[in-house]
Amino acid sequence: MSAVTQQRAARAGAHRGAPTGGSTMPVDTVARLVLAAIALGALGVVAIWWKNTLGVDGVDQWLTNAGRITGLLAGYAAPVLLLLMARIPLLEREVGSDRLARWHAMGGRYLVGLIATHVITVIWGYALTAHKNVIGEGVSVVLTYPDMLKATFGTLILLGTGFFSARAARKRLGYETWYYLHLATYVAVALGFAHQLSNGADLGEGPERLLWYGLYLGTAAAVGWFRLLRPWQLDRRHQLRVAEVRPEGPGTVSLFLTGRHLDELGAEAGQFFRLQFQAKGLRLAANPYSLSAPPTRDYLRFTVKDLGGHSAAVARLKPGTKVRAEGPYGAFTARRRRSRQVLLLAAGVGITPLRALFESLPARRGELTLLYRASTAEELLFRRELTAIAEARGARLQFLVGRRSEVGDPIQPGVLRQLVPDLAAHDVYVCGPEAFMEHAVTALRQARVPRHRIHHESFSF
């Protein structure tokens, strides 16, 4: 394994003088196009209601039509939210997994609100029309309308998922529990689809119904391909296995995976994979782990900190263990860069993707800086490797170890400007705990670093 695990800091020196990286597409163009497409789709859904509504007269009709609109919008939002998390390579690469996850979470809150409003207003409107009490009408609708029992079950699943996805409840759930809970939403969406076709007053036999079928079947095809069939194909093609598990520090190990045709994966430094280890207790969940070194034809390296049951079990894996890998994912790469000068700002295990970028980002001498924050020297990872890379590349490396009062707080704009002259001219890559990243982004904006030059990605989804 010496050839696999040996660090090639000299290789990083070959990047000096390389031209500035960056995608040919302007930053956030794809993100804006995706949001515009979602908004246009929502307007189209409202247009469907408008086309099929001759007039609204009376409180009962206002309530019933409010239920129709919110029902249509909820039916539209459900597959859109699934598409955002279908791991479509273009979206993962250009928009970024963390942003897609934030959109998904925000959209999920809207979906729960739309469903709740739909249920209340429809039943209330029907009750007023039929001159019945709301509870009696609700029972009648559930028990007598076609596919309403299915829809009720699906609604309960979605509302329950929304409840447990709230920040307060989410903190109490392990990643695996949260993951399995979200799998149930696929069943909920399928159950709701049947109800929409059976009871949707606006989805008759015309083009609206065909469009609705296209939206749902297209979503099912995308999810089936990108989340099931494509990973299965990649697994057969690359046959990844654990080659070595190397201790890096307290509760932290580096995992080296070998396999076939790894260069065909198209992975880049800064990206991550979802790894599913074929070992006891780990087979059913695919957790995200960042590359901690630039990928090569021979191996992929990930560094994992013990933050829970899954990551703790990774440290006990044996060489030869089979691994299913989904990816590569993420937009936290050199392609996001827009200026020649680059600052990498790391805290804790957030050094993992930044270590890979520190070795591989194209840069001349003096253009690349890494600031690494840790409370104690024992918490520092890759100290020797980072020092060797910095020397080979002529990059600046500074460890900020100790109390903030002693070493300076790198998430304060004044301290950042002192540590990095001409800070506003840098592209900045930030990775660390959630609180650190939030404060760092705020400090960078206060230091007049343009928003499009601040790059960060979170895995708390």
Tab-separated table of C-alpha atoms in Angstrom:
chain	number	residue	atom	x	y	z
A	1	MET	CA	0.000	0.000	0.000
A	2	SER	CA	2.949	2.385	0.176
A	3	ALA	CA	2.426	3.422	-3.435
A	4	VAL	CA	-1.235	4.092	-2.728
A	5	THR	CA	-0.928	5.953	0.535
A	6	GLN	CA	2.230	7.955	-0.149
A	7	GLN	CA	1.443	11.649	-0.536
A	8	ARG	CA	2.530	13.197	-3.787
A	9	ALA	CA	3.170	16.758	-2.703
A	10	ALA	CA	5.596	17.186	-5.569
A	11	ARG	CA	2.725	16.658	-7.975
A	12	ALA	CA	1.045	19.739	-6.554
A	13	GLY	CA	4.020	21.817	-7.564
A	14	ALA	CA	3.264	21.026	-11.187
A	15	HIS	CA	0.152	23.177	-10.874
A	16	ARG	CA	2.123	26.328	-10.195
A	17	GLY	CA	1.732	28.729	-13.007
A	18	ALA	CA	-1.333	26.960	-14.326
A	19	PRO	CA	-4.063	29.215	-15.605
A	20	THR	CA	-6.903	30.202	-13.344
A	21	GLY	CA	-9.607	27.541	-13.150
A	22	GLY	CA	-13.282	28.131	-13.547
A	23	SER	CA	-16.348	26.998	-15.395
A	24	THR	CA	-17.102	28.581	-18.754
A	25	MET	CA	-20.650	29.158	-17.521
A	26	PRO	CA	-21.174	32.252	-15.330
A	27	VAL	CA	-21.540	31.551	-11.626
A	28	ASP	CA	-25.107	30.638	-10.587
A	29	THR	CA	-26.478	30.653	-14.149
A	30	VAL	CA	-27.824	27.118	-13.818
A	31	ALA	CA	-29.228	27.901	-10.356
A	32	ARG	CA	-31.123	30.892	-11.698
A	33	LEU	CA	-32.430	28.904	-14.651
A	34	VAL	CA	-33.655	26.134	-12.345
A	35	LEU	CA	-35.468	28.596	-10.088
A	36	ALA	CA	-36.997	30.315	-13.120
A	37	ALA	CA	-38.211	26.970	-14.481
A	38	ILE	CA	-39.785	26.084	-11.112
A	39	ALA	CA	-41.520	29.483	-10.932
A	40	LEU	CA	-42.826	29.167	-14.498
A	41	GLY	CA	-44.173	25.727	-13.678
A	42	ALA	CA	-46.014	27.109	-10.652
A	43	LEU	CA	-47.525	29.862	-12.810
A	44	GLY	CA	-48.607	27.198	-15.283
A	45	VAL	CA	-50.359	25.315	-12.491
A	46	VAL	CA	-52.263	28.451	-11.467
A	47	ALA	CA	-53.165	28.930	-15.153
A	48	ILE	CA	-54.717	25.450	-15.184
A	49	TRP	CA	-57.001	26.464	-12.309
A	50	TRP	CA	-57.826	29.783	-13.984
A	51	LYS	CA	-58.757	28.062	-17.240
A	52	ASN	CA	-61.178	25.712	-15.486
A	53	THR	CA	-62.799	28.322	-13.211
A	54	LEU	CA	-65.686	30.316	-14.645
A	55	GLY	CA	-66.366	32.307	-11.498
A	56	VAL	CA	-66.256	32.268	-7.713
A	57	ASP	CA	-69.340	33.278	-5.752
A	58	GLY	CA	-69.942	32.793	-2.052
A	59	VAL	CA	-67.797	31.765	0.888
A	60	ASP	CA	-68.160	28.065	0.110
A	61	GLN	CA	-66.800	28.538	-3.428
A	62	TRP	CA	-63.951	30.754	-2.221
A	63	LEU	CA	-62.919	28.055	0.235
A	64	THR	CA	-63.333	25.256	-2.295
A	65	ASN	CA	-61.285	27.107	-4.917
A	66	ALA	CA	-58.595	27.905	-2.366
A	67	GLY	CA	-58.449	24.151	-1.810
A	68	ARG	CA	-58.219	23.527	-5.561
A	69	ILE	CA	-55.317	25.965	-6.021
A	70	THR	CA	-53.354	24.728	-3.004
A	71	GLY	CA	-54.012	21.120	-4.006
A	72	LEU	CA	-52.687	21.722	-7.510
A	73	LEU	CA	-49.632	23.568	-6.190
A	74	ALA	CA	-48.957	20.810	-3.654
A	75	GLY	CA	-49.292	18.208	-6.393
A	76	TYR	CA	-46.789	20.177	-8.480
A	77	ALA	CA	-44.364	20.813	-5.617
A	78	ALA	CA	-44.051	17.162	-4.570
A	79	PRO	CA	-42.332	15.859	-7.748
A	80	VAL	CA	-40.273	19.061	-8.041
A	81	LEU	CA	-38.860	18.454	-4.562
A	82	LEU	CA	-38.009	14.878	-5.537
A	83	LEU	CA	-36.240	16.112	-8.670
A	84	LEU	CA	-34.109	18.494	-6.608
A	85	MET	CA	-32.800	15.519	-4.636
A	86	ALA	CA	-32.622	13.066	-7.550
A	87	ARG	CA	-28.827	13.637	-7.742
A	88	ILE	CA	-28.915	14.794	-11.341
A	89	PRO	CA	-25.233	15.383	-12.226
A	90	LEU	CA	-25.750	18.786	-13.891
A	91	LEU	CA	-27.562	20.159	-10.846
A	92	GLU	CA	-25.135	18.584	-8.383
A	93	ARG	CA	-22.160	20.008	-10.256
A	94	GLU	CA	-23.412	23.492	-11.122
A	95	VAL	CA	-25.864	24.252	-8.312
A	96	GLY	CA	-24.332	22.251	-5.469
A	97	SER	CA	-25.778	19.598	-3.181
A	98	ASP	CA	-26.095	21.858	-0.166
A	99	ARG	CA	-28.028	24.523	-2.079
A	100	LEU	CA	-30.311	21.887	-3.576
A	101	ALA	CA	-30.874	20.544	-0.073
A	102	ARG	CA	-31.728	24.029	1.226
A	103	TRP	CA	-34.201	24.517	-1.634
A	104	HIS	CA	-35.656	21.098	-0.882
A	105	ALA	CA	-36.028	21.909	2.822
A	106	MET	CA	-37.618	25.289	2.134
A	107	GLY	CA	-39.909	23.782	-0.496
A	108	GLY	CA	-40.847	21.018	1.927
A	109	ARG	CA	-42.118	23.594	4.394
A	110	TYR	CA	-44.212	25.172	1.646
A	111	LEU	CA	-45.517	21.737	0.661
A	112	VAL	CA	-46.640	20.960	4.204
A	113	GLY	CA	-48.373	24.341	4.392
A	114	LEU	CA	-50.079	23.821	1.034
A	115	ILE	CA	-51.307	20.360	1.990
A	116	ALA	CA	-52.652	21.544	5.345
A	117	THR	CA	-54.412	24.488	3.681
A	118	HIS	CA	-55.789	22.228	0.947
A	119	VAL	CA	-57.290	19.777	3.418
A	120	ILE	CA	-58.856	22.462	5.625
A	121	THR	CA	-60.301	24.649	2.884
A	122	VAL	CA	-61.650	21.838	0.714
A	123	ILE	CA	-63.455	20.085	3.569
A	124	TRP	CA	-64.702	23.378	4.963
A	125	GLY	CA	-65.951	24.498	1.548
A	126	TYR	CA	-67.654	21.142	0.898
A	127	ALA	CA	-69.267	21.298	4.351
A	128	LEU	CA	-70.727	24.742	3.689
A	129	THR	CA	-72.015	23.642	0.270
A	130	ALA	CA	-73.651	20.502	1.687
A	131	HIS	CA	-74.836	22.258	4.887
A	132	LYS	CA	-72.962	19.770	7.090
A	133	ASN	CA	-70.525	20.133	9.970
A	134	VAL	CA	-66.839	20.085	9.077
A	135	ILE	CA	-65.967	16.894	10.961
A	136	GLY	CA	-68.825	14.912	9.469
A	137	GLU	CA	-67.949	16.128	5.973
A	138	GLY	CA	-64.299	15.249	6.527
A	139	VAL	CA	-65.165	11.672	7.501
A	140	SER	CA	-67.499	11.397	4.520
A	141	VAL	CA	-64.832	12.643	2.095
A	142	VAL	CA	-62.187	10.235	3.419
A	143	LEU	CA	-64.469	7.192	3.404
A	144	THR	CA	-66.510	7.729	0.228
A	145	TYR	CA	-64.360	9.588	-2.293
A	146	PRO	CA	-62.188	7.424	-4.571
A	147	ASP	CA	-58.529	7.020	-3.523
A	148	MET	CA	-59.065	9.237	-0.459
A	149	LEU	CA	-57.854	6.600	1.994
A	150	LYS	CA	-54.609	6.412	0.035
A	151	ALA	CA	-54.352	10.198	-0.029
A	152	THR	CA	-54.997	10.404	3.718
A	153	PHE	CA	-52.216	7.925	4.444
A	154	GLY	CA	-49.855	9.787	2.126
A	155	THR	CA	-50.770	13.105	3.767
A	156	LEU	CA	-49.977	11.735	7.219
A	157	ILE	CA	-46.576	10.548	5.978
A	158	LEU	CA	-45.740	13.953	4.498
A	159	LEU	CA	-46.914	15.845	7.574
A	160	GLY	CA	-44.942	13.511	9.823
A	161	THR	CA	-41.822	13.945	7.689
A	162	GLY	CA	-42.278	17.699	7.823
A	163	PHE	CA	-42.557	17.591	11.619
A	164	PHE	CA	-39.422	15.506	12.092
A	165	SER	CA	-37.522	17.634	9.580
A	166	ALA	CA	-38.018	20.761	11.699
A	167	ARG	CA	-34.710	21.933	13.131
A	168	ALA	CA	-35.551	21.138	16.755
A	169	ALA	CA	-36.698	17.595	15.921
A	170	ARG	CA	-33.972	17.018	13.319
A	171	LYS	CA	-31.238	17.493	15.926
A	172	ARG	CA	-32.634	14.578	17.915
A	173	LEU	CA	-32.604	12.166	14.972
A	174	GLY	CA	-29.631	10.224	13.712
A	175	TYR	CA	-28.780	10.544	10.034
A	176	GLU	CA	-29.924	6.991	9.317
A	177	THR	CA	-33.357	7.524	10.937
A	178	TRP	CA	-33.844	10.774	9.047
A	179	TYR	CA	-32.743	9.063	5.817
A	180	TYR	CA	-35.234	6.180	6.128
A	181	LEU	CA	-38.038	8.553	7.095
A	182	HIS	CA	-37.498	10.505	3.889
A	183	LEU	CA	-37.642	7.324	1.817
A	184	ALA	CA	-41.274	6.981	2.908
A	185	THR	CA	-42.104	10.237	1.129
A	186	TYR	CA	-41.764	8.442	-2.211
A	187	VAL	CA	-44.686	6.243	-1.174
A	188	ALA	CA	-46.622	9.315	-0.026
A	189	VAL	CA	-46.163	11.098	-3.359
A	190	ALA	CA	-47.280	8.002	-5.283
A	191	LEU	CA	-50.409	7.702	-3.125
A	192	GLY	CA	-51.213	11.366	-3.612
A	193	PHE	CA	-50.874	11.061	-7.388
A	194	ALA	CA	-53.729	8.581	-7.571
A	195	HIS	CA	-55.932	10.930	-5.542
A	196	GLN	CA	-55.132	13.889	-7.814
A	197	LEU	CA	-56.223	12.016	-10.922
A	198	SER	CA	-59.378	10.664	-9.314
A	199	ASN	CA	-60.601	13.827	-7.610
A	200	GLY	CA	-58.778	16.684	-9.293
A	201	ALA	CA	-61.445	18.881	-10.853
A	202	ASP	CA	-58.824	20.611	-12.995
A	203	LEU	CA	-57.170	17.453	-14.365
A	204	GLY	CA	-59.735	16.168	-16.813
A	205	GLU	CA	-59.034	14.254	-20.007
A	206	GLY	CA	-57.304	17.122	-21.809
A	207	PRO	CA	-53.665	18.242	-22.081
A	208	GLU	CA	-53.501	19.095	-18.358
A	209	ARG	CA	-53.811	15.418	-17.477
A	210	LEU	CA	-51.084	14.482	-19.972
A	211	LEU	CA	-48.771	17.143	-18.547
A	212	TRP	CA	-49.415	15.833	-15.040
A	213	TYR	CA	-48.605	12.300	-16.129
A	214	GLY	CA	-45.455	13.589	-17.815
A	215	LEU	CA	-44.334	15.425	-14.659
A	216	TYR	CA	-44.806	12.437	-12.382
A	217	LEU	CA	-43.572	9.737	-14.743
A	218	GLY	CA	-40.593	11.883	-15.737
A	219	THR	CA	-39.722	12.388	-12.063
A	220	ALA	CA	-40.037	8.655	-11.414
A	221	ALA	CA	-37.722	7.951	-14.352
A	222	ALA	CA	-35.127	10.499	-13.183
A	223	VAL	CA	-35.152	9.213	-9.615
A	224	GLY	CA	-35.017	5.604	-10.756
A	225	TRP	CA	-32.084	6.245	-13.078
A	226	PHE	CA	-29.917	8.582	-11.021
A	227	ARG	CA	-30.569	7.084	-7.592
A	228	LEU	CA	-30.889	3.388	-8.436
A	229	LEU	CA	-29.755	2.249	-11.876
A	230	ARG	CA	-26.789	4.566	-12.351
A	231	PRO	CA	-25.220	3.756	-8.940
A	232	TRP	CA	-25.740	0.054	-9.689
A	233	GLN	CA	-23.939	0.464	-13.027
A	234	LEU	CA	-21.092	2.383	-11.404
A	235	ASP	CA	-20.770	-0.294	-8.745
A	236	ARG	CA	-20.383	-3.021	-11.345
A	237	ARG	CA	-17.982	-0.918	-13.398
A	238	HIS	CA	-15.640	0.301	-10.663
A	239	GLN	CA	-15.889	-2.430	-7.983
A	240	LEU	CA	-14.669	-0.250	-5.132
A	241	ARG	CA	-13.112	-1.840	-2.057
A	242	VAL	CA	-11.465	-0.649	1.118
A	243	ALA	CA	-7.687	-0.779	0.702
A	244	GLU	CA	-6.598	0.814	3.967
A	245	VAL	CA	-8.008	2.520	7.057
A	246	ARG	CA	-5.383	4.854	8.477
A	247	PRO	CA	-5.664	6.661	11.849
A	248	GLU	CA	-5.235	10.427	11.466
A	249	GLY	CA	-6.023	11.746	14.946
A	250	PRO	CA	-8.415	11.293	17.875
A	251	GLY	CA	-11.578	9.733	16.461
A	252	THR	CA	-10.506	10.366	12.852
A	253	VAL	CA	-9.373	7.976	10.120
A	254	SER	CA	-8.532	8.200	6.442
A	255	LEU	CA	-10.178	5.651	4.220
A	256	PHE	CA	-8.460	4.602	0.991
A	257	LEU	CA	-10.615	2.959	-1.684
A	258	THR	CA	-9.263	1.165	-4.710
A	259	GLY	CA	-11.112	-0.089	-7.750
A	260	ARG	CA	-11.205	-0.231	-11.529
A	261	HIS	CA	-11.249	2.666	-14.000
A	262	LEU	CA	-11.358	5.290	-11.248
A	263	ASP	CA	-10.305	7.981	-13.715
A	264	GLU	CA	-13.657	7.524	-15.499
A	265	LEU	CA	-15.518	8.760	-12.418
A	266	GLY	CA	-14.602	12.335	-13.316
A	267	ALA	CA	-14.186	13.245	-9.648
A	268	GLU	CA	-12.614	16.566	-8.653
A	269	ALA	CA	-10.941	17.782	-5.489
A	270	GLY	CA	-13.563	19.331	-3.206
A	271	GLN	CA	-16.335	16.924	-4.195
A	272	PHE	CA	-17.889	14.144	-2.141
A	273	PHE	CA	-19.370	10.695	-2.587
A	274	ARG	CA	-22.165	8.940	-0.778
A	275	LEU	CA	-20.586	5.731	0.459
A	276	GLN	CA	-22.500	2.586	1.261
A	277	PHE	CA	-20.248	-0.002	2.915
A	278	GLN	CA	-21.129	-3.648	2.479
A	279	ALA	CA	-20.534	-4.488	6.128
A	280	LYS	CA	-22.786	-5.336	9.059
A	281	GLY	CA	-24.888	-2.380	10.131
A	282	LEU	CA	-23.746	-0.179	7.219
A	283	ARG	CA	-25.389	-1.718	4.148
A	284	LEU	CA	-28.616	0.264	4.097
A	285	ALA	CA	-27.424	3.876	4.465
A	286	ALA	CA	-25.318	5.924	2.054
A	287	ASN	CA	-23.606	8.770	3.930
A	288	PRO	CA	-21.750	11.718	2.364
A	289	TYR	CA	-17.946	11.865	2.754
A	290	SER	CA	-15.591	14.365	1.125
A	291	LEU	CA	-12.463	13.505	-0.790
A	292	SER	CA	-9.463	14.476	1.336
A	293	ALA	CA	-6.959	14.191	-1.510
A	294	PRO	CA	-7.181	14.754	-5.261
A	295	PRO	CA	-8.548	11.565	-6.866
A	296	THR	CA	-6.113	9.414	-8.844
A	297	ARG	CA	-6.372	6.426	-11.167
A	298	ASP	CA	-5.345	4.201	-8.258
A	299	TYR	CA	-7.329	5.325	-5.242
A	300	LEU	CA	-9.871	7.649	-3.638
A	301	ARG	CA	-9.133	8.996	-0.194
A	302	PHE	CA	-11.773	10.069	2.344
A	303	THR	CA	-11.226	11.263	5.893
A	304	VAL	CA	-13.938	10.474	8.413
A	305	LYS	CA	-14.438	11.835	11.917
A	306	ASP	CA	-16.427	9.931	14.526
A	307	LEU	CA	-19.616	12.002	14.660
A	308	GLY	CA	-22.122	9.189	15.080
A	309	GLY	CA	-22.802	5.484	14.765
A	310	HIS	CA	-22.163	5.261	11.029
A	311	SER	CA	-18.889	7.203	10.978
A	312	ALA	CA	-17.631	5.382	14.091
A	313	ALA	CA	-18.214	2.031	12.394
A	314	VAL	CA	-16.183	3.160	9.374
A	315	ALA	CA	-13.037	3.154	11.519
A	316	ARG	CA	-13.516	-0.591	12.104
A	317	LEU	CA	-13.804	-1.566	8.435
A	318	LYS	CA	-11.473	-4.270	7.188
A	319	PRO	CA	-9.431	-4.114	3.961
A	320	GLY	CA	-11.320	-5.788	1.152
A	321	THR	CA	-14.760	-4.558	2.276
A	322	LYS	CA	-16.906	-3.787	-0.763
A	323	VAL	CA	-18.176	-0.223	-1.149
A	324	ARG	CA	-20.989	1.200	-3.247
A	325	ALA	CA	-20.309	4.824	-4.112
A	326	GLU	CA	-22.746	7.388	-5.495
A	327	GLY	CA	-21.126	10.428	-7.034
A	328	PRO	CA	-19.100	12.455	-7.434
A	329	TYR	CA	-21.331	15.264	-6.164
A	330	GLY	CA	-20.871	18.884	-5.211
A	331	ALA	CA	-19.855	22.232	-6.698
A	332	PHE	CA	-17.143	22.973	-4.120
A	333	THR	CA	-14.411	22.734	-6.750
A	334	ALA	CA	-11.818	24.766	-8.635
A	335	ARG	CA	-14.404	25.431	-11.346
A	336	ARG	CA	-16.126	27.956	-9.035
A	337	ARG	CA	-12.992	30.061	-8.830
A	338	ARG	CA	-12.945	33.483	-10.480
A	339	SER	CA	-9.761	35.236	-9.254
A	340	ARG	CA	-6.116	34.254	-9.177
A	341	GLN	CA	-5.749	34.665	-5.422
A	342	VAL	CA	-7.449	32.037	-3.279
A	343	LEU	CA	-8.016	31.725	0.458
A	344	LEU	CA	-8.978	28.385	1.988
A	345	LEU	CA	-10.569	28.836	5.425
A	346	ALA	CA	-10.949	25.644	7.461
A	347	ALA	CA	-12.034	24.624	10.951
A	348	GLY	CA	-12.118	21.157	12.472
A	349	VAL	CA	-12.814	18.289	10.105
A	350	GLY	CA	-13.746	20.900	7.485
A	351	ILE	CA	-10.103	20.667	6.453
A	352	THR	CA	-11.002	17.462	4.564
A	353	PRO	CA	-12.095	18.903	1.172
A	354	LEU	CA	-9.809	21.924	1.587
A	355	ARG	CA	-6.779	19.665	1.936
A	356	ALA	CA	-7.613	18.219	-1.494
A	357	LEU	CA	-8.053	21.714	-2.961
A	358	PHE	CA	-4.830	22.924	-1.308
A	359	GLU	CA	-2.930	20.252	-3.200
A	360	SER	CA	-4.630	20.658	-6.566
A	361	LEU	CA	-5.890	24.225	-7.123
A	362	PRO	CA	-3.972	25.831	-10.009
A	363	ALA	CA	-1.927	28.670	-8.491
A	364	ARG	CA	1.382	30.457	-8.800
A	365	ARG	CA	3.657	30.968	-5.814
A	366	GLY	CA	2.088	33.267	-3.252
A	367	GLU	CA	-1.443	33.092	-4.710
A	368	LEU	CA	-2.769	30.359	-2.416
A	369	THR	CA	-3.376	30.679	1.334
A	370	LEU	CA	-4.746	28.170	3.854
A	371	LEU	CA	-5.885	29.254	7.331
A	372	TYR	CA	-6.680	26.297	9.569
A	373	ARG	CA	-8.450	26.901	12.875
A	374	ALA	CA	-8.314	24.371	15.749
A	375	SER	CA	-8.710	24.603	19.508
A	376	THR	CA	-5.795	22.273	20.276
A	377	ALA	CA	-2.811	20.874	18.398
A	378	GLU	CA	-4.294	17.371	18.747
A	379	GLU	CA	-7.285	18.432	16.649
A	380	LEU	CA	-5.136	19.385	13.651
A	381	LEU	CA	-5.293	16.895	10.799
A	382	PHE	CA	-2.714	16.423	8.013
A	383	ARG	CA	-0.202	18.777	9.650
A	384	ARG	CA	2.832	17.198	7.984
A	385	GLU	CA	1.060	16.755	4.668
A	386	LEU	CA	-0.147	20.349	4.579
A	387	THR	CA	3.332	21.632	5.442
A	388	ALA	CA	4.878	19.552	2.651
A	389	ILE	CA	2.290	20.753	0.131
A	390	ALA	CA	2.802	24.382	1.148
A	391	GLU	CA	6.578	24.091	0.738
A	392	ALA	CA	6.280	22.343	-2.623
A	393	ARG	CA	3.804	24.880	-3.994
A	394	GLY	CA	5.097	28.066	-2.434
A	395	ALA	CA	1.715	28.481	-0.742
A	396	ARG	CA	1.052	30.204	2.550
A	397	LEU	CA	-0.089	28.001	5.436
A	398	GLN	CA	-1.062	29.239	8.895
A	399	PHE	CA	-2.336	27.140	11.768
A	400	LEU	CA	-4.518	29.112	14.202
A	401	VAL	CA	-4.332	26.887	17.269
A	402	GLY	CA	-5.529	27.882	20.706
A	403	ARG	CA	-7.982	30.299	22.209
A	404	ARG	CA	-9.413	32.982	19.973
A	405	SER	CA	-8.044	35.662	22.258
A	406	GLU	CA	-4.547	34.253	21.712
A	407	VAL	CA	-4.454	33.522	17.984
A	408	GLY	CA	-7.176	35.791	16.628
A	409	ASP	CA	-10.646	34.874	15.496
A	410	PRO	CA	-10.646	34.113	11.740
A	411	ILE	CA	-14.381	34.734	11.537
A	412	GLN	CA	-14.005	38.411	12.414
A	413	PRO	CA	-13.603	40.767	9.419
A	414	GLY	CA	-10.833	42.807	11.054
A	415	VAL	CA	-8.789	39.713	11.908
A	416	LEU	CA	-9.286	38.281	8.427
A	417	ARG	CA	-8.035	41.469	6.786
A	418	GLN	CA	-4.930	41.389	8.997
A	419	LEU	CA	-4.233	37.748	8.211
A	420	VAL	CA	-4.917	38.075	4.470
A	421	PRO	CA	-3.965	41.399	2.861
A	422	ASP	CA	-6.112	42.332	-0.135
A	423	LEU	CA	-8.768	39.927	1.117
A	424	ALA	CA	-11.502	41.375	-1.109
A	425	ALA	CA	-9.576	40.289	-4.225
A	426	HIS	CA	-9.577	36.613	-3.171
A	427	ASP	CA	-11.863	33.728	-3.915
A	428	VAL	CA	-12.604	32.141	-0.535
A	429	TYR	CA	-13.468	28.500	0.105
A	430	VAL	CA	-14.920	27.911	3.590
A	431	CYS	CA	-15.520	24.578	5.294
A	432	GLY	CA	-16.105	23.653	8.929
A	433	PRO	CA	-18.902	23.328	11.492
A	434	GLU	CA	-22.179	25.013	10.566
A	435	ALA	CA	-21.782	27.872	13.042
A	436	PHE	CA	-18.231	28.534	11.852
A	437	MET	CA	-19.290	28.699	8.211
A	438	GLU	CA	-22.239	30.987	8.910
A	439	HIS	CA	-20.077	33.442	10.866
A	440	ALA	CA	-17.243	33.195	8.333
A	441	VAL	CA	-19.526	34.056	5.407
A	442	THR	CA	-20.909	37.032	7.345
A	443	ALA	CA	-17.387	38.224	8.176
A	444	LEU	CA	-16.244	37.869	4.572
A	445	ARG	CA	-19.198	39.887	3.310
A	446	GLN	CA	-18.423	42.584	5.880
A	447	ALA	CA	-14.838	42.542	4.608
A	448	ARG	CA	-16.252	43.318	1.132
A	449	VAL	CA	-15.552	39.948	-0.447
A	450	PRO	CA	-18.130	39.635	-3.276
A	451	ARG	CA	-20.767	37.008	-2.627
A	452	HIS	CA	-19.966	35.144	-5.859
A	453	ARG	CA	-16.382	34.652	-4.635
A	454	ILE	CA	-17.412	32.961	-1.385
A	455	HIS	CA	-17.773	29.209	-1.780
A	456	HIS	CA	-19.036	26.827	0.866
A	457	GLU	CA	-20.886	23.537	1.024
A	458	SER	CA	-22.650	21.859	3.906
A	459	PHE	CA	-23.573	18.220	4.496
A	460	SER	CA	-26.126	18.802	7.273
A	461	PHE	CA	-29.039	17.613	5.113
